[in-house]
Amino acid sequence: MSAPQATDQIVAPPPTEPGRLHRPGRAIVALVEVLVAGLAVWGAFWAWPHGFATIATQIADGRVLESQRVFGNWLAAAIGFGTIAAVLVLDAARQVLLAVRVRPKREPMQETRQEPVQETGKAPEAVPDAGSDTRTAGDD
């Protein structure tokens, strides 16, 4: 059994709508994202010191014992703000690249471009199936 031979190429019509990726307005979105990322970094630096408290206790013999208390909610907020800022900066870079990328020029619609078929007078060679045995009697 042989594979079917391709005789005609299927040509899709060009898109009628402009591409969804190339939008120069994405630069404005990138600028807003960078500003929000700056606020998130400020929030991270603001929240981090709130996560630590020093507790001083004076005991009967006059010594002062100091201990540190860590508030995980403030530290988690600071780490969350930093993570949000990083994601926003990455997305802003992506938005800028999509806003300024050069679009390829479209060729005017032409008839299907096919290679001319050369007539040799020979029948096309059959392509063997993957499961068929292609050895001949002398190959043993």
PDB file of C-alpha atoms in Angstrom:
ATOM      1  CA  MET A   1       0.000   0.000   0.000  1.00  0.00           C
ATOM      2  CA  SER A   2       1.373   3.418  -0.800  1.00  0.00           C
ATOM      3  CA  ALA A   3       0.781   6.816   0.700  1.00  0.00           C
ATOM      4  CA  PRO A   4      -1.559   9.139  -1.157  1.00  0.00           C
ATOM      5  CA  GLN A   5       0.235  11.575  -3.448  1.00  0.00           C
ATOM      6  CA  ALA A   6      -0.261  15.295  -2.901  1.00  0.00           C
ATOM      7  CA  THR A   7      -1.488  16.873  -6.100  1.00  0.00           C
ATOM      8  CA  ASP A   8      -2.714  20.305  -5.055  1.00  0.00           C
ATOM      9  CA  GLN A   9      -1.586  22.625  -2.322  1.00  0.00           C
ATOM     10  CA  ILE A  10      -4.211  24.017  -0.023  1.00  0.00           C
ATOM     11  CA  VAL A  11      -3.756  27.757   0.262  1.00  0.00           C
ATOM     12  CA  ALA A  12      -5.488  29.604   3.087  1.00  0.00           C
ATOM     13  CA  PRO A  13      -6.777  33.097   2.340  1.00  0.00           C
ATOM     14  CA  PRO A  14      -4.943  35.944   4.071  1.00  0.00           C
ATOM     15  CA  PRO A  15      -6.439  37.094   7.385  1.00  0.00           C
ATOM     16  CA  THR A  16      -8.969  39.885   7.091  1.00  0.00           C
ATOM     17  CA  GLU A  17      -8.375  41.278  10.578  1.00  0.00           C
ATOM     18  CA  PRO A  18      -5.109  42.844  11.729  1.00  0.00           C
ATOM     19  CA  GLY A  19      -2.931  40.740  14.001  1.00  0.00           C
ATOM     20  CA  ARG A  20      -3.924  40.837  17.646  1.00  0.00           C
ATOM     21  CA  LEU A  21      -0.352  40.912  18.945  1.00  0.00           C
ATOM     22  CA  HIS A  22       1.007  44.085  17.357  1.00  0.00           C
ATOM     23  CA  ARG A  23      -0.634  46.982  19.127  1.00  0.00           C
ATOM     24  CA  PRO A  24       1.401  50.157  19.750  1.00  0.00           C
ATOM     25  CA  GLY A  25      -0.959  50.944  22.643  1.00  0.00           C
ATOM     26  CA  ARG A  26       0.742  48.146  24.561  1.00  0.00           C
ATOM     27  CA  ALA A  27       3.535  50.614  25.391  1.00  0.00           C
ATOM     28  CA  ILE A  28       1.066  52.517  27.586  1.00  0.00           C
ATOM     29  CA  VAL A  29       0.107  49.279  29.329  1.00  0.00           C
ATOM     30  CA  ALA A  30       3.817  48.590  29.903  1.00  0.00           C
ATOM     31  CA  LEU A  31       4.311  52.048  31.417  1.00  0.00           C
ATOM     32  CA  VAL A  32       1.391  51.529  33.802  1.00  0.00           C
ATOM     33  CA  GLU A  33       2.763  48.110  34.784  1.00  0.00           C
ATOM     34  CA  VAL A  34       6.187  49.597  35.549  1.00  0.00           C
ATOM     35  CA  LEU A  35       4.563  52.274  37.735  1.00  0.00           C
ATOM     36  CA  VAL A  36       2.524  49.676  39.629  1.00  0.00           C
ATOM     37  CA  ALA A  37       5.682  47.549  40.003  1.00  0.00           C
ATOM     38  CA  GLY A  38       7.414  50.577  41.542  1.00  0.00           C
ATOM     39  CA  LEU A  39       4.571  50.898  44.047  1.00  0.00           C
ATOM     40  CA  ALA A  40       4.846  47.187  44.823  1.00  0.00           C
ATOM     41  CA  VAL A  41       8.590  47.529  45.507  1.00  0.00           C
ATOM     42  CA  TRP A  42       7.863  50.487  47.785  1.00  0.00           C
ATOM     43  CA  GLY A  43       5.249  48.328  49.560  1.00  0.00           C
ATOM     44  CA  ALA A  44       7.786  45.536  50.018  1.00  0.00           C
ATOM     45  CA  PHE A  45      10.316  47.894  51.615  1.00  0.00           C
ATOM     46  CA  TRP A  46       7.572  49.370  53.790  1.00  0.00           C
ATOM     47  CA  ALA A  47       6.227  45.995  54.997  1.00  0.00           C
ATOM     48  CA  TRP A  48       9.555  44.261  55.724  1.00  0.00           C
ATOM     49  CA  PRO A  49      10.550  46.250  58.875  1.00  0.00           C
ATOM     50  CA  HIS A  50       7.056  45.765  60.298  1.00  0.00           C
ATOM     51  CA  GLY A  51       7.777  42.041  60.420  1.00  0.00           C
ATOM     52  CA  PHE A  52      10.258  42.302  63.305  1.00  0.00           C
ATOM     53  CA  ALA A  53       9.783  43.468  66.881  1.00  0.00           C
ATOM     54  CA  THR A  54      12.351  43.687  69.683  1.00  0.00           C
ATOM     55  CA  ILE A  55      11.068  42.799  73.136  1.00  0.00           C
ATOM     56  CA  ALA A  56      13.178  43.928  76.107  1.00  0.00           C
ATOM     57  CA  THR A  57      12.531  42.465  79.540  1.00  0.00           C
ATOM     58  CA  GLN A  58      14.330  43.565  82.714  1.00  0.00           C
ATOM     59  CA  ILE A  59      14.705  40.798  85.266  1.00  0.00           C
ATOM     60  CA  ALA A  60      15.047  41.170  89.074  1.00  0.00           C
ATOM     61  CA  ASP A  61      18.870  41.275  89.170  1.00  0.00           C
ATOM     62  CA  GLY A  62      18.927  44.251  86.745  1.00  0.00           C
ATOM     63  CA  ARG A  63      19.857  42.460  83.562  1.00  0.00           C
ATOM     64  CA  VAL A  64      17.940  43.287  80.402  1.00  0.00           C
ATOM     65  CA  LEU A  65      16.978  40.392  78.184  1.00  0.00           C
ATOM     66  CA  GLU A  66      16.202  41.171  74.559  1.00  0.00           C
ATOM     67  CA  SER A  67      14.414  38.902  72.149  1.00  0.00           C
ATOM     68  CA  GLN A  68      13.169  39.207  68.593  1.00  0.00           C
ATOM     69  CA  ARG A  69       9.651  38.431  67.522  1.00  0.00           C
ATOM     70  CA  VAL A  70       8.963  37.783  63.852  1.00  0.00           C
ATOM     71  CA  PHE A  71       5.541  38.498  62.341  1.00  0.00           C
ATOM     72  CA  GLY A  72       5.086  36.220  59.380  1.00  0.00           C
ATOM     73  CA  ASN A  73       2.148  38.095  57.935  1.00  0.00           C
ATOM     74  CA  TRP A  74       4.243  41.228  57.339  1.00  0.00           C
ATOM     75  CA  LEU A  75       7.136  39.256  55.893  1.00  0.00           C
ATOM     76  CA  ALA A  76       4.773  37.335  53.619  1.00  0.00           C
ATOM     77  CA  ALA A  77       3.260  40.626  52.468  1.00  0.00           C
ATOM     78  CA  ALA A  78       6.725  41.996  51.669  1.00  0.00           C
ATOM     79  CA  ILE A  79       7.651  38.862  49.707  1.00  0.00           C
ATOM     80  CA  GLY A  80       4.294  38.986  47.920  1.00  0.00           C
ATOM     81  CA  PHE A  81       4.828  42.631  46.948  1.00  0.00           C
ATOM     82  CA  GLY A  82       8.274  41.765  45.594  1.00  0.00           C
ATOM     83  CA  THR A  83       6.907  38.843  43.597  1.00  0.00           C
ATOM     84  CA  ILE A  84       4.132  40.961  42.126  1.00  0.00           C
ATOM     85  CA  ALA A  85       6.681  43.604  41.149  1.00  0.00           C
ATOM     86  CA  ALA A  86       8.871  41.027  39.404  1.00  0.00           C
ATOM     87  CA  VAL A  87       5.947  39.599  37.418  1.00  0.00           C
ATOM     88  CA  LEU A  88       4.807  43.086  36.418  1.00  0.00           C
ATOM     89  CA  VAL A  89       8.279  44.046  35.191  1.00  0.00           C
ATOM     90  CA  LEU A  90       8.507  40.852  33.124  1.00  0.00           C
ATOM     91  CA  ASP A  91       5.095  41.458  31.608  1.00  0.00           C
ATOM     92  CA  ALA A  92       5.976  45.102  30.915  1.00  0.00           C
ATOM     93  CA  ALA A  93       9.040  43.943  28.970  1.00  0.00           C
ATOM     94  CA  ARG A  94       6.836  41.584  26.991  1.00  0.00           C
ATOM     95  CA  GLN A  95       4.335  44.347  26.284  1.00  0.00           C
ATOM     96  CA  VAL A  96       7.097  46.657  25.035  1.00  0.00           C
ATOM     97  CA  LEU A  97       8.453  43.982  22.712  1.00  0.00           C
ATOM     98  CA  LEU A  98       4.984  43.366  21.303  1.00  0.00           C
ATOM     99  CA  ALA A  99       4.397  47.104  20.896  1.00  0.00           C
ATOM    100  CA  VAL A 100       7.559  47.839  18.932  1.00  0.00           C
ATOM    101  CA  ARG A 101       8.128  44.671  16.957  1.00  0.00           C
ATOM    102  CA  VAL A 102       8.305  45.061  13.203  1.00  0.00           C
ATOM    103  CA  ARG A 103       5.511  43.424  11.306  1.00  0.00           C
ATOM    104  CA  PRO A 104       6.451  41.544   8.160  1.00  0.00           C
ATOM    105  CA  LYS A 105       5.195  43.057   4.932  1.00  0.00           C
ATOM    106  CA  ARG A 106       2.374  41.125   3.379  1.00  0.00           C
ATOM    107  CA  GLU A 107       2.684  40.182  -0.243  1.00  0.00           C
ATOM    108  CA  PRO A 108      -0.290  41.044  -2.400  1.00  0.00           C
ATOM    109  CA  MET A 109      -2.602  38.125  -2.938  1.00  0.00           C
ATOM    110  CA  GLN A 110      -1.419  36.146  -5.922  1.00  0.00           C
ATOM    111  CA  GLU A 111      -2.466  32.913  -7.492  1.00  0.00           C
ATOM    112  CA  THR A 112      -1.227  29.806  -5.749  1.00  0.00           C
ATOM    113  CA  ARG A 113       2.514  29.518  -6.024  1.00  0.00           C
ATOM    114  CA  GLN A 114       3.309  25.991  -7.046  1.00  0.00           C
ATOM    115  CA  GLU A 115       6.476  24.466  -8.312  1.00  0.00           C
ATOM    116  CA  PRO A 116       6.140  23.319 -11.928  1.00  0.00           C
ATOM    117  CA  VAL A 117       5.913  19.563 -12.170  1.00  0.00           C
ATOM    118  CA  GLN A 118       8.466  18.096 -14.553  1.00  0.00           C
ATOM    119  CA  GLU A 119       7.112  15.386 -16.770  1.00  0.00           C
ATOM    120  CA  THR A 120       9.624  12.552 -16.928  1.00  0.00           C
ATOM    121  CA  GLY A 121       7.391   9.856 -18.302  1.00  0.00           C
ATOM    122  CA  LYS A 122       8.010   7.695 -15.234  1.00  0.00           C
ATOM    123  CA  ALA A 123       5.393   6.671 -12.748  1.00  0.00           C
ATOM    124  CA  PRO A 124       5.903   8.220  -9.292  1.00  0.00           C
ATOM    125  CA  GLU A 125       7.758   5.979  -6.893  1.00  0.00           C
ATOM    126  CA  ALA A 126       5.641   4.404  -4.226  1.00  0.00           C
ATOM    127  CA  VAL A 127       6.551   5.254  -0.656  1.00  0.00           C
ATOM    128  CA  PRO A 128       6.666   2.062   1.447  1.00  0.00           C
ATOM    129  CA  ASP A 129       4.544   1.892   4.559  1.00  0.00           C
ATOM    130  CA  ALA A 130       6.315   1.954   7.900  1.00  0.00           C
ATOM    131  CA  GLY A 131       5.230  -1.602   8.643  1.00  0.00           C
ATOM    132  CA  SER A 132       6.011  -3.164   5.271  1.00  0.00           C
ATOM    133  CA  ASP A 133       9.082  -5.266   4.564  1.00  0.00           C
ATOM    134  CA  THR A 134      11.248  -3.464   1.967  1.00  0.00           C
ATOM    135  CA  ARG A 135      13.952  -6.165   1.688  1.00  0.00           C
ATOM    136  CA  THR A 136      14.398  -8.107  -1.487  1.00  0.00           C
ATOM    137  CA  ALA A 137      15.352 -11.754  -1.851  1.00  0.00           C
ATOM    138  CA  GLY A 138      19.088 -10.980  -2.216  1.00  0.00           C
ATOM    139  CA  ASP A 139      19.360  -8.886   0.987  1.00  0.00           C
ATOM    140  CA  ASP A 140      19.647 -11.894   3.312  1.00  0.00           C
TER     141      ASP A 140
END
